[in-house]
Short mmCIF file of C-alpha atoms in Angstrom, two decimals:
data_model
loop_
_atom_site.label_atom_id
_atom_site.label_comp_id
_atom_site.label_asym_id
_atom_site.label_seq_id
_atom_site.Cartn_x
_atom_site.Cartn_y
_atom_site.Cartn_z
CA MET R 28 40.07 -54.86 -142.44
CA TYR R 29 36.50 -54.52 -142.92
CA PHE R 30 34.62 -52.11 -145.42
CA ARG R 31 32.30 -49.81 -143.50
CA PRO R 32 29.92 -48.23 -145.87
CA PHE R 33 28.33 -46.17 -143.14
CA ARG R 34 31.67 -44.67 -142.02
CA LEU R 35 32.60 -43.93 -145.54
CA PHE R 36 29.20 -42.22 -145.96
CA LYS R 37 29.75 -39.94 -142.99
CA LEU R 38 33.19 -39.00 -144.15
CA ILE R 39 31.76 -37.97 -147.51
CA VAL R 40 29.08 -36.02 -146.14
CA THR R 41 31.59 -34.42 -143.46
CA PHE R 42 33.89 -33.62 -146.44
CA ILE R 43 31.06 -31.88 -148.57
CA CYS R 44 29.80 -29.81 -145.50
CA VAL R 45 33.30 -28.42 -144.68
CA ASN R 46 33.76 -27.56 -148.22
CA ILE R 47 30.54 -25.74 -148.36
CA VAL R 48 31.28 -23.84 -145.08
CA ILE R 49 34.84 -22.89 -146.53
CA TYR R 50 33.37 -21.65 -149.69
CA GLU R 51 30.79 -19.55 -147.83
CA LEU R 52 33.61 -17.79 -145.75
CA TYR R 53 35.68 -17.37 -148.68
CA ARG R 54 32.71 -15.57 -150.51
CA LEU R 55 32.08 -13.53 -147.70
CA LEU R 56 35.59 -12.54 -147.19
CA ILE R 57 35.98 -11.62 -150.88
CA HIS R 58 32.81 -9.39 -150.70
CA SER R 59 34.00 -7.80 -147.43
CA LYS R 60 37.25 -6.94 -149.26
CA THR R 61 35.55 -5.55 -152.28
CA SER R 62 33.20 -3.47 -150.20
CA SER R 63 36.00 -1.96 -148.09
CA SER R 64 39.01 -1.39 -150.57
CA LEU R 65 37.00 -0.73 -153.77
CA THR R 66 40.11 -1.85 -155.61
CA ASN R 67 38.70 -2.00 -159.24
CA GLU R 68 39.23 1.44 -160.65
CA ASN R 69 37.59 0.70 -163.99
CA ASP R 70 34.15 -0.43 -162.84
CA ASP R 71 31.19 1.51 -161.15
CA LEU R 72 30.99 1.18 -157.46
CA SER R 73 29.54 -2.30 -156.54
CA LEU R 74 26.21 -0.64 -155.18
CA ILE R 75 23.74 -2.74 -152.87
CA LEU R 76 20.12 -2.64 -153.82
CA LYS R 77 17.83 -1.56 -150.98
CA PRO R 78 14.13 -2.13 -151.96
CA THR R 79 12.08 0.49 -150.15
CA LYS R 80 8.36 1.17 -150.15
CA ASN R 81 6.41 3.85 -152.07
CA ASN R 82 7.70 3.22 -155.51
CA LEU R 83 11.39 4.08 -154.62
CA ASP R 84 14.40 2.07 -154.64
CA GLN R 85 17.52 2.98 -152.96
CA ILE R 86 21.06 1.76 -154.30
CA SER R 87 23.69 2.61 -151.78
CA TYR R 88 27.22 1.94 -150.82
CA SER R 89 29.63 2.85 -147.89
CA LEU R 90 32.98 4.12 -148.58
CA GLN R 91 35.90 3.91 -146.21
CA PRO R 92 37.13 7.03 -144.09
CA PHE R 93 39.91 8.78 -145.75
CA TYR R 94 42.84 11.30 -144.79
CA ILE R 95 43.88 14.43 -146.80
CA ARG R 96 47.45 15.14 -146.30
CA LEU R 97 48.75 18.64 -145.58
CA PRO R 98 50.42 20.51 -148.45
CA ASN R 99 54.26 20.44 -149.18
CA PHE R 100 56.20 23.45 -148.16
CA SER R 101 59.43 24.76 -149.68
CA ASP R 102 59.99 27.08 -146.68
CA ASP R 103 58.70 28.23 -143.37
CA GLU R 104 56.98 31.14 -144.73
CA ALA R 105 54.64 28.98 -146.66
CA LYS R 106 54.23 26.62 -143.80
CA ASN R 107 53.30 29.35 -141.28
CA TRP R 108 50.90 30.99 -143.64
CA PHE R 109 48.97 27.74 -144.03
CA TYR R 110 49.09 27.01 -140.53
CA SER R 111 47.46 30.42 -139.88
CA SER R 112 44.85 29.86 -142.45
CA SER R 113 41.01 29.33 -141.82
CA TYR R 114 41.16 26.13 -143.44
CA TYR R 115 43.82 24.72 -141.19
CA LYS R 116 42.02 26.26 -138.01
CA ILE R 117 38.85 24.41 -139.00
CA HIS R 118 40.32 21.17 -140.15
CA SER R 119 43.02 20.71 -137.80
CA LYS R 120 40.53 19.65 -135.07
CA LYS R 121 39.89 16.50 -137.24
CA CYS R 122 43.46 15.24 -137.04
CA PRO R 123 43.74 12.06 -135.13
CA GLN R 124 45.51 12.97 -131.67
CA GLY R 125 46.55 16.25 -133.23
CA LEU R 126 48.91 14.39 -135.60
CA CYS R 127 48.17 16.76 -138.56
CA GLU R 128 51.61 16.36 -140.11
CA GLU R 129 51.95 12.81 -139.72
CA LYS R 130 48.50 11.42 -140.85
CA GLY R 131 46.54 14.40 -142.41
CA ILE R 132 43.11 15.45 -141.85
CA LEU R 133 40.48 12.78 -141.11
CA PHE R 134 37.27 12.89 -143.06
CA ASN R 135 34.64 10.24 -141.79
CA ASP R 136 31.29 11.76 -141.48
CA THR R 137 28.81 9.08 -142.92
CA LYS R 138 26.49 11.66 -144.65
CA GLU R 139 29.01 14.06 -146.01
CA HIS R 140 32.04 11.82 -146.89
CA LEU R 141 31.04 8.21 -147.01
CA SER R 142 27.61 7.35 -147.98
CA VAL R 143 27.04 6.71 -151.86
CA ASN R 144 23.46 6.63 -153.02
CA VAL R 145 21.28 6.51 -156.18
CA PHE R 146 17.53 6.67 -155.88
CA LEU R 147 15.38 5.24 -158.60
CA VAL R 148 11.75 6.90 -158.17
CA LYS R 149 8.59 5.72 -160.15
CA ASN R 150 6.87 8.91 -161.30
CA GLY R 151 9.43 11.09 -159.39
CA LEU R 152 9.23 14.78 -159.31
CA TYR R 153 12.31 17.18 -159.32
CA ILE R 154 11.69 20.79 -158.21
CA ASN R 155 14.69 22.93 -157.90
CA ASP R 156 16.49 20.72 -155.06
CA ASP R 157 19.94 21.08 -154.18
CA CYS R 158 22.03 18.29 -155.76
CA GLY R 159 24.38 17.07 -153.10
CA TYR R 160 24.69 15.09 -149.96
CA ASN R 161 22.10 17.24 -148.09
CA TYR R 162 19.45 16.57 -150.50
CA GLY R 163 16.27 16.28 -148.36
CA THR R 164 14.64 12.84 -147.74
CA ASN R 165 11.24 14.31 -148.53
CA ALA R 166 12.58 15.77 -151.92
CA VAL R 167 14.14 12.45 -152.78
CA LYS R 168 10.75 10.68 -152.39
CA ARG R 169 8.74 13.42 -154.01
CA ARG R 170 6.39 11.96 -156.65
CA PHE R 171 3.55 13.33 -159.02
CA VAL R 172 0.11 11.86 -159.29
CA SER R 173 -1.21 14.02 -162.14
CA ALA R 174 0.32 15.94 -164.91
CA ASP R 175 -1.04 19.03 -163.34
CA GLU R 176 1.58 18.86 -160.76
CA THR R 177 4.48 19.08 -163.38
CA THR R 178 5.62 21.42 -166.20
CA VAL R 179 6.97 18.66 -168.28
CA ILE R 180 7.07 14.75 -167.94
CA TYR R 181 9.83 12.65 -169.32
CA ASP R 182 9.94 8.82 -169.68
CA LYS R 183 13.21 8.60 -167.77
CA ALA R 184 15.42 11.31 -166.58
CA ILE R 185 18.55 11.68 -164.59
CA ILE R 186 19.57 14.65 -162.23
CA TYR R 187 22.91 16.21 -162.25
CA THR R 188 21.77 19.76 -161.05
CA VAL R 189 24.92 20.80 -159.44
CA PRO R 190 25.45 24.44 -159.06
CA ASP R 191 27.19 26.02 -161.97
CA GLY R 192 27.70 22.29 -163.52
CA TRP R 193 27.51 23.91 -166.90
CA ALA R 194 31.11 25.51 -166.23
CA PHE R 195 34.06 23.39 -166.88
CA GLN R 196 35.59 23.91 -163.29
CA HIS R 197 32.28 23.06 -161.63
CA PHE R 198 31.59 20.20 -163.82
CA LEU R 199 34.77 18.46 -162.65
CA ASP R 200 34.37 19.27 -158.91
CA GLY R 201 30.61 18.83 -158.94
CA VAL R 202 29.10 16.70 -161.51
CA GLY R 203 32.16 14.50 -161.91
CA PRO R 204 32.30 12.43 -158.68
CA LYS R 205 28.56 11.86 -159.13
CA LEU R 206 28.88 10.45 -162.62
CA ALA R 207 31.88 8.29 -161.27
CA HIS R 208 29.12 6.08 -159.42
CA SER R 209 26.02 6.67 -161.80
CA LYS R 210 27.64 6.68 -165.39
CA SER R 211 26.18 3.19 -166.02
CA TYR R 212 22.71 4.70 -166.23
CA LEU R 213 23.48 6.82 -169.07
CA LYS R 214 24.10 3.51 -171.24
CA LYS R 215 21.38 1.68 -169.59
CA TYR R 216 18.91 4.18 -170.49
CA PRO R 217 19.98 5.64 -173.63
CA ASP R 218 16.80 7.75 -173.90
CA ALA R 219 17.01 9.12 -170.53
CA LYS R 220 17.17 12.96 -170.47
CA VAL R 221 20.06 14.59 -168.42
CA ILE R 222 18.91 17.40 -166.28
CA ILE R 223 21.46 20.10 -165.51
CA LEU R 224 21.12 23.73 -164.48
CA LYS R 225 20.80 26.37 -166.93
CA GLY R 226 23.73 28.81 -166.98
CA VAL R 227 25.06 32.02 -168.57
CA ARG R 228 26.88 29.64 -170.68
CA PHE R 229 27.40 26.07 -171.64
CA ASP R 230 31.20 25.43 -171.90
CA ARG R 231 32.26 23.81 -174.98
CA SER R 232 34.63 21.52 -172.99
CA VAL R 233 31.65 20.25 -170.89
CA GLN R 234 29.58 19.59 -173.97
CA GLU R 235 32.36 17.52 -175.54
CA ILE R 236 32.78 15.44 -172.20
CA TRP R 237 28.83 14.95 -172.13
CA SER R 238 29.13 13.90 -176.04
CA MET R 239 31.99 11.33 -175.31
CA LEU R 240 29.68 9.93 -172.66
CA GLY R 241 27.00 9.41 -175.33
CA VAL R 242 24.90 12.49 -174.25
CA GLU R 243 24.33 14.94 -176.88
CA ASN R 244 23.31 18.51 -175.93
CA SER R 245 20.61 18.90 -178.60
CA GLU R 246 18.98 15.36 -178.10
CA ARG R 247 19.30 14.46 -174.22
CA ILE R 248 20.29 17.61 -171.90
CA ILE R 249 17.70 19.49 -170.51
CA HIS R 250 18.76 22.91 -169.01
CA TYR R 251 16.85 23.27 -165.93
CA THR R 252 15.34 26.64 -164.68
CA SER R 253 13.94 27.36 -161.43
CA ASN R 254 10.36 27.61 -162.48
CA MET R 255 10.33 24.07 -163.96
CA LYS R 256 8.61 21.01 -162.28
CA VAL R 257 10.20 18.13 -164.10
CA GLY R 258 8.33 14.76 -163.69
CA ALA R 259 9.63 11.39 -164.90
CA HIS R 260 8.21 7.96 -165.12
CA LEU R 261 11.60 6.58 -163.82
CA LEU R 262 13.57 9.58 -162.06
CA ILE R 263 17.16 8.60 -161.31
CA ASN R 264 18.86 10.48 -158.58
CA PRO R 265 22.51 10.16 -157.80
CA CYS R 266 22.74 13.39 -155.92
CA VAL R 267 23.01 12.13 -152.42
CA THR R 268 26.69 11.32 -152.51
CA PRO R 269 29.71 12.78 -151.07
CA GLY R 270 31.27 15.75 -152.74
CA ILE R 271 34.82 14.67 -151.90
CA HIS R 272 36.10 11.19 -151.73
CA PRO R 273 39.46 9.90 -153.20
CA ARG R 274 37.63 6.87 -154.72
CA LEU R 275 34.85 8.92 -156.47
CA TRP R 276 37.37 11.43 -157.81
CA GLN R 277 39.86 8.96 -158.96
CA ASP R 278 37.14 7.01 -160.61
CA ALA R 279 35.84 10.16 -162.28
CA ARG R 280 39.41 10.78 -163.59
CA SER R 281 39.56 7.29 -164.88
CA MET R 282 36.31 7.84 -166.95
CA TYR R 283 37.75 10.97 -168.47
CA TRP R 284 40.86 8.94 -169.62
CA SER R 285 38.71 6.05 -170.83
CA ILE R 286 36.26 8.14 -173.02
CA SER R 287 39.49 9.99 -174.55
CA GLY R 288 40.97 6.58 -175.48
CA ILE R 289 43.84 6.64 -172.87
CA PRO R 290 44.80 3.24 -171.41
CA ASN R 291 43.95 3.13 -167.88
CA GLU R 292 47.06 1.10 -166.94
CA LYS R 293 48.00 0.30 -163.29
CA THR R 294 51.68 1.15 -164.12
CA GLU R 295 52.39 4.77 -164.56
CA VAL R 296 53.58 5.99 -167.93
CA LYS R 297 56.49 8.50 -168.26
CA LYS R 298 55.36 11.92 -167.70
CA ARG R 299 57.21 14.50 -169.97
CA ASN R 300 55.31 17.79 -169.59
CA LEU R 301 56.04 20.77 -167.33
CA ILE R 302 52.74 22.94 -167.85
CA TYR R 303 52.50 26.50 -166.76
CA ILE R 304 48.73 27.58 -166.73
CA GLN R 305 49.11 31.17 -167.66
CA ARG R 306 46.75 33.75 -166.49
CA THR R 307 46.38 36.82 -168.41
CA SER R 308 44.18 39.94 -168.51
CA THR R 309 42.42 38.58 -171.62
CA ASN R 310 41.82 34.90 -170.46
CA ALA R 311 40.93 35.44 -166.84
CA MET R 312 37.19 35.31 -166.02
CA ASN R 313 37.94 37.34 -162.84
CA SER R 314 40.28 40.24 -162.79
CA ALA R 315 43.55 40.35 -161.03
CA ARG R 316 45.81 37.62 -159.92
CA LEU R 317 48.36 38.31 -162.61
CA ILE R 318 51.99 37.77 -162.37
CA LEU R 319 53.72 41.06 -163.07
CA ASN R 320 57.25 39.64 -163.32
CA GLU R 321 56.53 36.73 -165.40
CA GLU R 322 59.67 36.92 -167.58
CA PRO R 323 62.19 35.76 -164.89
CA PHE R 324 59.50 33.30 -163.52
CA ILE R 325 59.12 31.67 -166.94
CA LYS R 326 63.10 31.53 -167.18
CA ILE R 327 63.19 29.12 -164.11
CA LEU R 328 60.61 26.90 -165.59
CA ARG R 329 62.51 26.60 -168.86
CA ASP R 330 65.86 26.01 -167.23
CA TYR R 331 64.32 23.20 -165.00
CA CYS R 332 63.01 21.76 -168.12
CA LEU R 333 66.27 21.81 -169.82
CA LYS R 334 68.01 20.21 -166.85
CA ASN R 335 65.39 17.64 -166.32
CA SER R 336 64.60 16.74 -170.11
CA LEU R 337 60.90 17.95 -169.74
CA ASN R 338 58.74 19.65 -172.46
CA TYR R 339 57.84 23.24 -171.49
CA VAL R 340 54.24 23.95 -171.99
CA GLN R 341 52.65 27.34 -171.67
CA TYR R 342 48.95 26.68 -171.43
CA ASP R 343 46.39 29.52 -172.21
CA HIS R 344 42.95 28.13 -172.11
CA SER R 345 41.48 30.90 -174.23
CA LYS R 346 43.68 29.82 -177.09
CA ASP R 347 42.79 26.14 -176.82
CA THR R 348 40.42 25.49 -179.74
CA GLY R 349 41.07 21.88 -179.84
CA HIS R 350 38.73 19.15 -178.63
CA ILE R 351 38.81 18.34 -174.82
CA ARG R 352 40.30 14.88 -175.73
CA SER R 353 43.59 16.53 -176.55
CA ARG R 354 43.72 18.60 -173.25
CA ILE R 355 43.12 15.44 -171.35
CA GLU R 356 46.02 13.72 -172.99
CA LEU R 357 48.26 16.83 -172.49
CA PHE R 358 47.62 16.80 -168.76
CA TYR R 359 47.67 13.03 -168.51
CA ASN R 360 51.26 13.27 -169.45
CA ALA R 361 52.10 16.16 -166.96
CA LYS R 362 54.98 15.74 -164.56
CA ILE R 363 54.47 19.14 -162.95
CA ILE R 364 51.47 21.67 -163.26
CA ILE R 365 51.97 25.26 -161.95
CA GLY R 366 49.84 28.25 -161.94
CA VAL R 367 48.10 30.90 -159.93
CA HIS R 368 45.16 29.88 -158.00
CA SER R 369 42.45 29.77 -160.91
CA GLY R 370 39.73 27.50 -162.34
CA ALA R 371 42.05 26.48 -165.08
CA LEU R 372 44.09 24.62 -162.52
CA SER R 373 41.18 22.13 -162.24
CA ASN R 374 42.86 20.50 -165.41
CA MET R 375 44.69 18.59 -162.80
CA ASN R 376 41.75 16.17 -162.83
CA PHE R 377 43.21 14.77 -165.99
CA ALA R 378 46.73 14.38 -164.57
CA GLN R 379 48.16 11.00 -162.98
CA SER R 380 48.61 10.18 -159.47
CA GLY R 381 52.14 11.55 -158.34
CA THR R 382 52.01 14.59 -160.47
CA ILE R 383 53.51 17.68 -158.88
CA VAL R 384 50.96 20.34 -158.59
CA ILE R 385 52.12 23.81 -157.63
CA GLU R 386 49.46 26.43 -156.57
CA ILE R 387 50.84 29.97 -156.28
CA MET R 388 48.28 31.08 -153.63
CA PRO R 389 47.59 34.94 -153.75
CA PHE R 390 46.78 36.66 -150.43
CA ARG R 391 46.32 40.32 -149.28
CA GLN R 392 48.84 41.47 -146.62
CA GLU R 393 46.15 42.92 -144.29
CA SER R 394 44.24 39.66 -144.13
CA SER R 395 47.17 37.11 -144.59
CA VAL R 396 45.02 34.19 -143.23
CA LEU R 397 43.08 33.90 -146.28
CA PRO R 398 43.60 33.80 -149.94
CA MET R 399 42.55 36.90 -151.75
CA THR R 400 39.68 34.81 -153.29
CA CYS R 401 37.91 34.62 -150.10
CA SER R 402 36.55 37.34 -148.01
CA MET R 403 36.25 37.81 -144.21
CA PHE R 404 34.16 40.53 -142.65
CA ARG R 405 35.64 40.04 -139.06
CA PRO R 406 39.12 38.44 -138.22
CA GLU R 407 37.76 36.42 -135.36
CA ASP R 408 35.29 34.80 -137.48
CA ILE R 409 36.34 31.24 -138.67
CA LYS R 410 34.64 30.34 -142.05
CA ALA R 411 35.19 27.62 -144.79
CA CYS R 412 37.04 29.07 -147.59
CA ALA R 413 36.53 27.71 -151.14
CA GLY R 414 40.14 29.22 -151.92
CA TYR R 415 41.38 25.76 -150.83
CA ILE R 416 39.54 23.59 -153.30
CA LEU R 417 42.34 23.10 -155.64
CA TYR R 418 44.63 21.74 -152.72
CA THR R 419 41.77 19.29 -151.77
CA GLN R 420 41.40 18.07 -155.45
CA ALA R 421 45.11 17.36 -155.78
CA GLN R 422 45.16 15.35 -152.45
CA LEU R 423 41.96 13.45 -153.56
CA LEU R 424 43.77 12.51 -156.88
CA ASN R 425 46.93 11.34 -154.89
CA GLN R 426 49.10 14.04 -156.37
CA SER R 427 52.03 15.83 -154.76
CA TYR R 428 50.72 19.28 -153.82
CA TRP R 429 52.98 22.40 -153.06
CA ILE R 430 51.63 25.68 -151.99
CA LEU R 431 53.41 29.00 -152.62
CA PRO R 432 51.62 31.86 -150.97
CA ASN R 433 52.41 35.15 -152.42
CA VAL R 434 51.22 38.77 -151.33
CA VAL R 435 49.51 40.90 -153.83
CA ASN R 436 49.54 44.58 -154.36
CA VAL R 437 46.79 47.02 -154.38
CA ASP R 438 45.33 45.82 -157.62
CA GLY R 439 45.37 42.26 -156.50
CA ASN R 440 48.36 41.26 -158.93
CA ILE R 441 51.57 39.36 -157.91
CA ASN R 442 55.19 40.10 -158.09
CA LEU R 443 56.51 36.71 -157.34
CA ASN R 444 59.42 36.34 -154.92
CA ILE R 445 61.85 34.69 -157.47
CA SER R 446 64.30 33.41 -154.88
CA ARG R 447 61.33 31.36 -153.12
CA VAL R 448 60.43 29.95 -156.66
CA GLU R 449 63.81 28.86 -157.27
CA LYS R 450 64.08 27.17 -153.71
CA LEU R 451 60.83 25.53 -154.30
CA PHE R 452 62.17 24.00 -157.56
CA ASP R 453 65.36 22.98 -155.88
CA LYS R 454 63.21 20.98 -153.43
CA ILE R 455 61.00 19.09 -155.96
#
């Protein structure tokens, strides 16, 4: 047998080339999986930098299409009511092959549901633009040349001008999903101003969340009014992002847990709380939607807790004087959350996946296709209804959502059908 150095050399070169090819294929496969599944809940989204012209950088990411399951129904009355709703009439057209019950409603519009963006604009100018996925292209690129075009200039600023973002409910459903993919900029630029809309108040709980993110109201938050023209040498704009997507909402939830010191474990902890979110004449921002026969209703809840070794918690947000951190922990440990349609149900954003959320949905008999929180001037009109936002939130958070429609009286208050409540708790 003869030693052939040239053949050995060819084998070594071939071996090296094959390994390089295998490595590149593996790297591309891993990148593809990361891009499509977004499995790491603890990190910001892996954004892709797309350098553009005119002193603007676009950082973007494409999320995957998703489904929103239909609610759980305890009886045919609830099911038929939902199927007659404006929400279902609008969205059932998006069910693949009409299989709404099997798969749910498909959300796959690139602009509205899938495209995540952050724009970094040198000498950017913000002038009362809507912070959402419809943010105009020209508005994103807007820049100032001289100070005369502005009312104020900051070195760095980040835009979170979501409508009513100063209020707890709308911070969670508007600002939170945008923070989920852009919160790293708060740390990267600790001197950057945070632009939010000025409101009739600034909810304490919202201030506390911002503070836990390292943003103090007195130092960094700018309360924007419509007469302002805000310039920044670096304007960071995360607004062009879907309002709803499971990844964004679940990442926002993980963010709330993290800043509250709650371990974000993959394994679910034992949940022990049944939380009744109580609506009263003194704690309701809007009148009506009060449960008139509350005593027998509460008895059902307490009896269920006794049978299932749960803690009964009657939550009244107007009496909650503690730090938001305590509330996040309370709802993190919730097994069941129940209440009448109201902003206080937004606390479900702190609850784990699998938590049972029961929404008592009030409606008027003369317009039973809609919750009473919505209005419709003509029955033949089909219009989107904000009354279903809590249902949407629960599904985005991978929770078990149950709907219990109940007619209201002339004052807009509720006499609950107690037998239907009992039937619902027998099913869950």
